[in-house]
mmCIF file with all atom_site columns, C-alpha atoms in Angstrom:
data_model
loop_
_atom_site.group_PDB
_atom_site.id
_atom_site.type_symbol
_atom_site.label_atom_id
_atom_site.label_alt_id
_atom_site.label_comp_id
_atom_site.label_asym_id
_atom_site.label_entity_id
_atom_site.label_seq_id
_atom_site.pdbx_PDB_ins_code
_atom_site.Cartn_x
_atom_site.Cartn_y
_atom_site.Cartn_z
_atom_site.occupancy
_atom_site.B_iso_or_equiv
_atom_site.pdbx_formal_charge
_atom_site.auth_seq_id
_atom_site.auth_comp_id
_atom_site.auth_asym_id
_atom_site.auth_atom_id
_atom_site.pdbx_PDB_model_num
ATOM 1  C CA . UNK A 1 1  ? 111.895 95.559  83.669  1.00 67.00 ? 201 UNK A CA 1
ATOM 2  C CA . UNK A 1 2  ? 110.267 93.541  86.189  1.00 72.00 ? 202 UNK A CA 1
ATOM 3  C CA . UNK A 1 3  ? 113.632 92.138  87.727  1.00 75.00 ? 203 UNK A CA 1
ATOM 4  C CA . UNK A 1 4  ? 114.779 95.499  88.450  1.00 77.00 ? 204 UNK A CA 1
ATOM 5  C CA . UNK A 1 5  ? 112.368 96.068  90.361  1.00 85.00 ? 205 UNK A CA 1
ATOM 6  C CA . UNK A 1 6  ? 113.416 95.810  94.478  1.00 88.00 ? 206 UNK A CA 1
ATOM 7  C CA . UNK A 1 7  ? 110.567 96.063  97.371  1.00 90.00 ? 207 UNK A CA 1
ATOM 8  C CA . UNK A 1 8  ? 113.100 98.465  99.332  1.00 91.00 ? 208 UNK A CA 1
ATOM 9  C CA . UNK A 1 9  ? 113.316 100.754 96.297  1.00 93.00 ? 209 UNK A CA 1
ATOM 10 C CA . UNK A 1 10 ? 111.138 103.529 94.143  1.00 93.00 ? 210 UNK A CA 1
ATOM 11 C CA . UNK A 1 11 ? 111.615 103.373 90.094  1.00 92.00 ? 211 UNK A CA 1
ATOM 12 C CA . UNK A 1 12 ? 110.217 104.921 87.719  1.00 93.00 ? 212 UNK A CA 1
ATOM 13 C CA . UNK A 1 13 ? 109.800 103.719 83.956  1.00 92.00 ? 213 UNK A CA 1
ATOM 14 C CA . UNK A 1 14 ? 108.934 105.238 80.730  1.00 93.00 ? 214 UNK A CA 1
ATOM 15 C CA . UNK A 1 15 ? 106.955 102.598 78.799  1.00 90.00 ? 215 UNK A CA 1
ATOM 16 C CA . UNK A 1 16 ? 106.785 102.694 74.890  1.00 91.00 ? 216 UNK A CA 1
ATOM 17 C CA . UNK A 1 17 ? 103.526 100.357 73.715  1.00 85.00 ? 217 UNK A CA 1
ATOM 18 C CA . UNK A 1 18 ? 102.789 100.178 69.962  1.00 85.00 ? 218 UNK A CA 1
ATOM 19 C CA . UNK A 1 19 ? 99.431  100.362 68.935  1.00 82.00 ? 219 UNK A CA 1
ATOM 20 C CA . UNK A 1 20 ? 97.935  99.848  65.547  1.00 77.00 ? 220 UNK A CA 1
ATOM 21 C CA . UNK A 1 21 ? 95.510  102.212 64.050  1.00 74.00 ? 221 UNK A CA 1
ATOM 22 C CA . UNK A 1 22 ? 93.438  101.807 60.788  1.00 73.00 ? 222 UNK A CA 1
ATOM 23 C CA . UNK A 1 23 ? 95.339  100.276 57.969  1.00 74.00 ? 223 UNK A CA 1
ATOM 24 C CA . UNK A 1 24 ? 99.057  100.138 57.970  1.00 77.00 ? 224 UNK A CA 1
ATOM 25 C CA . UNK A 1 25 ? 99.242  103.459 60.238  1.00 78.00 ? 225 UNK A CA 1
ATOM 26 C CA . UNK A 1 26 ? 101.087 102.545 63.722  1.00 82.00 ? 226 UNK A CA 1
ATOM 27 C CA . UNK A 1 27 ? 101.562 104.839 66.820  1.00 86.00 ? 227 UNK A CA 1
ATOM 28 C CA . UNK A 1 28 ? 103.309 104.488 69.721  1.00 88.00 ? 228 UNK A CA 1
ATOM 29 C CA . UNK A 1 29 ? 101.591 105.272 73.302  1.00 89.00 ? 229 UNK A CA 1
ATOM 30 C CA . UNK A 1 30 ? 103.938 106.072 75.974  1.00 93.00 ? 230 UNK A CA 1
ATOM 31 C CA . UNK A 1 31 ? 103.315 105.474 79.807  1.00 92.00 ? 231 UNK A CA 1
ATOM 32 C CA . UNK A 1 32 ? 104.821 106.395 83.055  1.00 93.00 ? 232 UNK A CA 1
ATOM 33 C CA . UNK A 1 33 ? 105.190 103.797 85.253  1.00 92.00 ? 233 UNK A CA 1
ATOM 34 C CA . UNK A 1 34 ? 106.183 104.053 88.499  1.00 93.00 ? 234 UNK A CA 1
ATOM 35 C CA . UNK A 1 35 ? 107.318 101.428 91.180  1.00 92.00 ? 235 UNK A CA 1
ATOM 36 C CA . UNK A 1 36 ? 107.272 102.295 95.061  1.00 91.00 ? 236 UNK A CA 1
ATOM 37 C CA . UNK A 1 37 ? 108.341 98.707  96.552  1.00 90.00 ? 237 UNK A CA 1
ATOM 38 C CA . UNK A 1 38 ? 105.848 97.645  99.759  1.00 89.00 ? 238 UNK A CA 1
ATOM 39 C CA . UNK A 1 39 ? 108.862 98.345  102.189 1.00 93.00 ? 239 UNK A CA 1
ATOM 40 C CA . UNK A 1 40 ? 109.855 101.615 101.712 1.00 93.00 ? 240 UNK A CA 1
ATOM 41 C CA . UNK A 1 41 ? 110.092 103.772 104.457 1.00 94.00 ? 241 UNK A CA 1
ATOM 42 C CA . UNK A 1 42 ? 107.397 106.668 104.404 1.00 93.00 ? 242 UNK A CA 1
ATOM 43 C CA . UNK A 1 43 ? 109.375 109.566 103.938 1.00 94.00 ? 243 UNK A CA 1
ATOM 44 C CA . UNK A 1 44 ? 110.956 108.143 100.669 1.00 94.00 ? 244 UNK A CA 1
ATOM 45 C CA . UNK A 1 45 ? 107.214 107.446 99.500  1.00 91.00 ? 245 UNK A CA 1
ATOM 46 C CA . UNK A 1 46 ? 106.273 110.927 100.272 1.00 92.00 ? 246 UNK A CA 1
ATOM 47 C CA . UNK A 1 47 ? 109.239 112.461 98.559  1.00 93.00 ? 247 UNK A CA 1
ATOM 48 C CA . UNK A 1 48 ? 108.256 109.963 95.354  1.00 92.00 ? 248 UNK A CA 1
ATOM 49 C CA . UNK A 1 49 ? 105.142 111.155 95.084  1.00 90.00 ? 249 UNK A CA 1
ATOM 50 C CA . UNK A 1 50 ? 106.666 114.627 94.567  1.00 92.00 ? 250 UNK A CA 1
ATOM 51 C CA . UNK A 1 51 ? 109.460 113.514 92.243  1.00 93.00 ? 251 UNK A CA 1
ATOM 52 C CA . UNK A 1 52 ? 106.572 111.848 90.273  1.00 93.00 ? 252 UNK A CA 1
ATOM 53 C CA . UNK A 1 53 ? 104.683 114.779 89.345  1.00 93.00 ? 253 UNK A CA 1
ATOM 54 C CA . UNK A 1 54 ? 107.888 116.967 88.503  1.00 94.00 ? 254 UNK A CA 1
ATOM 55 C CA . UNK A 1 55 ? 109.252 113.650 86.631  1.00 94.00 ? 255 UNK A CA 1
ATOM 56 C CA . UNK A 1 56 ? 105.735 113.597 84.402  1.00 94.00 ? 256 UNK A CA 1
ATOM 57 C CA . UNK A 1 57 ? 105.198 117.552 83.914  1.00 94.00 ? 257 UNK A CA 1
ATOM 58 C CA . UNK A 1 58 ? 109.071 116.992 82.469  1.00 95.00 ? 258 UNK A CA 1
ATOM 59 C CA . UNK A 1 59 ? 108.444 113.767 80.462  1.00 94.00 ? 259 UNK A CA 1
ATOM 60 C CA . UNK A 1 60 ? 105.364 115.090 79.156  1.00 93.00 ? 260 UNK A CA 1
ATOM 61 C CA . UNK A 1 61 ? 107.323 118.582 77.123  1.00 94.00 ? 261 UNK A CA 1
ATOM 62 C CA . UNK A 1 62 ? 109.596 115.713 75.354  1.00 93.00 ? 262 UNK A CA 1
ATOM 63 C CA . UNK A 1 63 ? 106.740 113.087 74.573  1.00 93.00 ? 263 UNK A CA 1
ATOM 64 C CA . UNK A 1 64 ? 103.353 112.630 74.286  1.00 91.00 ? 264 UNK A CA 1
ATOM 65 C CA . UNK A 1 65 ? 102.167 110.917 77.368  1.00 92.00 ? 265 UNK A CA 1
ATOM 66 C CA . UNK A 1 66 ? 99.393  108.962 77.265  1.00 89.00 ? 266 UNK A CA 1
ATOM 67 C CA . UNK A 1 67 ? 99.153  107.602 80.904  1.00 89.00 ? 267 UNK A CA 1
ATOM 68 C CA . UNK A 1 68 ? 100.780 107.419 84.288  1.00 91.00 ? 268 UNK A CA 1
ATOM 69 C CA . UNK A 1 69 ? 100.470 104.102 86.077  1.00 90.00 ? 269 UNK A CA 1
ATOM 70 C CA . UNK A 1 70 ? 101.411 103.494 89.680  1.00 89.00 ? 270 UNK A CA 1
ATOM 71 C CA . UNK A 1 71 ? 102.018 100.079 90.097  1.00 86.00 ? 271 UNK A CA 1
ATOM 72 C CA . UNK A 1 72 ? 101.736 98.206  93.142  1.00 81.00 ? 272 UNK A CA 1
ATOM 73 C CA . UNK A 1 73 ? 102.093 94.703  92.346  1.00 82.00 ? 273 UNK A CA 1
ATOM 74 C CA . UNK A 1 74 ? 104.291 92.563  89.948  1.00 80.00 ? 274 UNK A CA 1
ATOM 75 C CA . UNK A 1 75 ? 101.332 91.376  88.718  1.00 80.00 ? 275 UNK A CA 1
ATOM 76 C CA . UNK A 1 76 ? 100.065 94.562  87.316  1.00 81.00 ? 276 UNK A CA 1
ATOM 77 C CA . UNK A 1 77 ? 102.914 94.978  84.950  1.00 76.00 ? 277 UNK A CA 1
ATOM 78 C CA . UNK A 1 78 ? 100.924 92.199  82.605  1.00 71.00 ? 278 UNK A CA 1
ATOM 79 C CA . UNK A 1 79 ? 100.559 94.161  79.114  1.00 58.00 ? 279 UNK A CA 1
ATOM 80 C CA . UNK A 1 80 ? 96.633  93.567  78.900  1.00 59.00 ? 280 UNK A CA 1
ATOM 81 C CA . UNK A 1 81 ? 96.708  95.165  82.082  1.00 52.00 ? 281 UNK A CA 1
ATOM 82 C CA . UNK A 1 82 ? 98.793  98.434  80.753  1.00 51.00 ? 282 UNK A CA 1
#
């Protein structure tokens, strides 16, 4: 995931984490990630910003969401971090 990620570019990612819960009972928490690289031009950020909440209101009737991350760094994407 990480490599496709391009300063000059937005992306957006829908991130599957398993999680473990009492005994042998496993779920799966999903997250919205989403990438706006530090040299887009600021009318492509604004226009993410509206795609994002449209994206999530439509990710969220076909999955449980349980968060939205905007991510501004590569080192953020670290999975203790998420």
């Amino acid at each position: 995931f990480e490599s496709a990620l391009d300063d000059e570019e937005v992306r957006y990612a829908l991130l599957g984490v398993a999680t473990e819960e009492e005994g042998d009972y496993s779920t799966v928490k999903y997250i919205l990630v989403t990438w706006v690289g530090a040299r887009v031009k600021p009318l492509i950020k604004a226009r993410s910003s509206q795609h994002r909440v449209q994206l999530y209101d439509y990710i969220k009737q076909q999955v449980p969401l349980g968060a939205e991350m905007q991510v501004l760094s590569r080192e953020e994407l670290s999975l203790p971090l998420l």
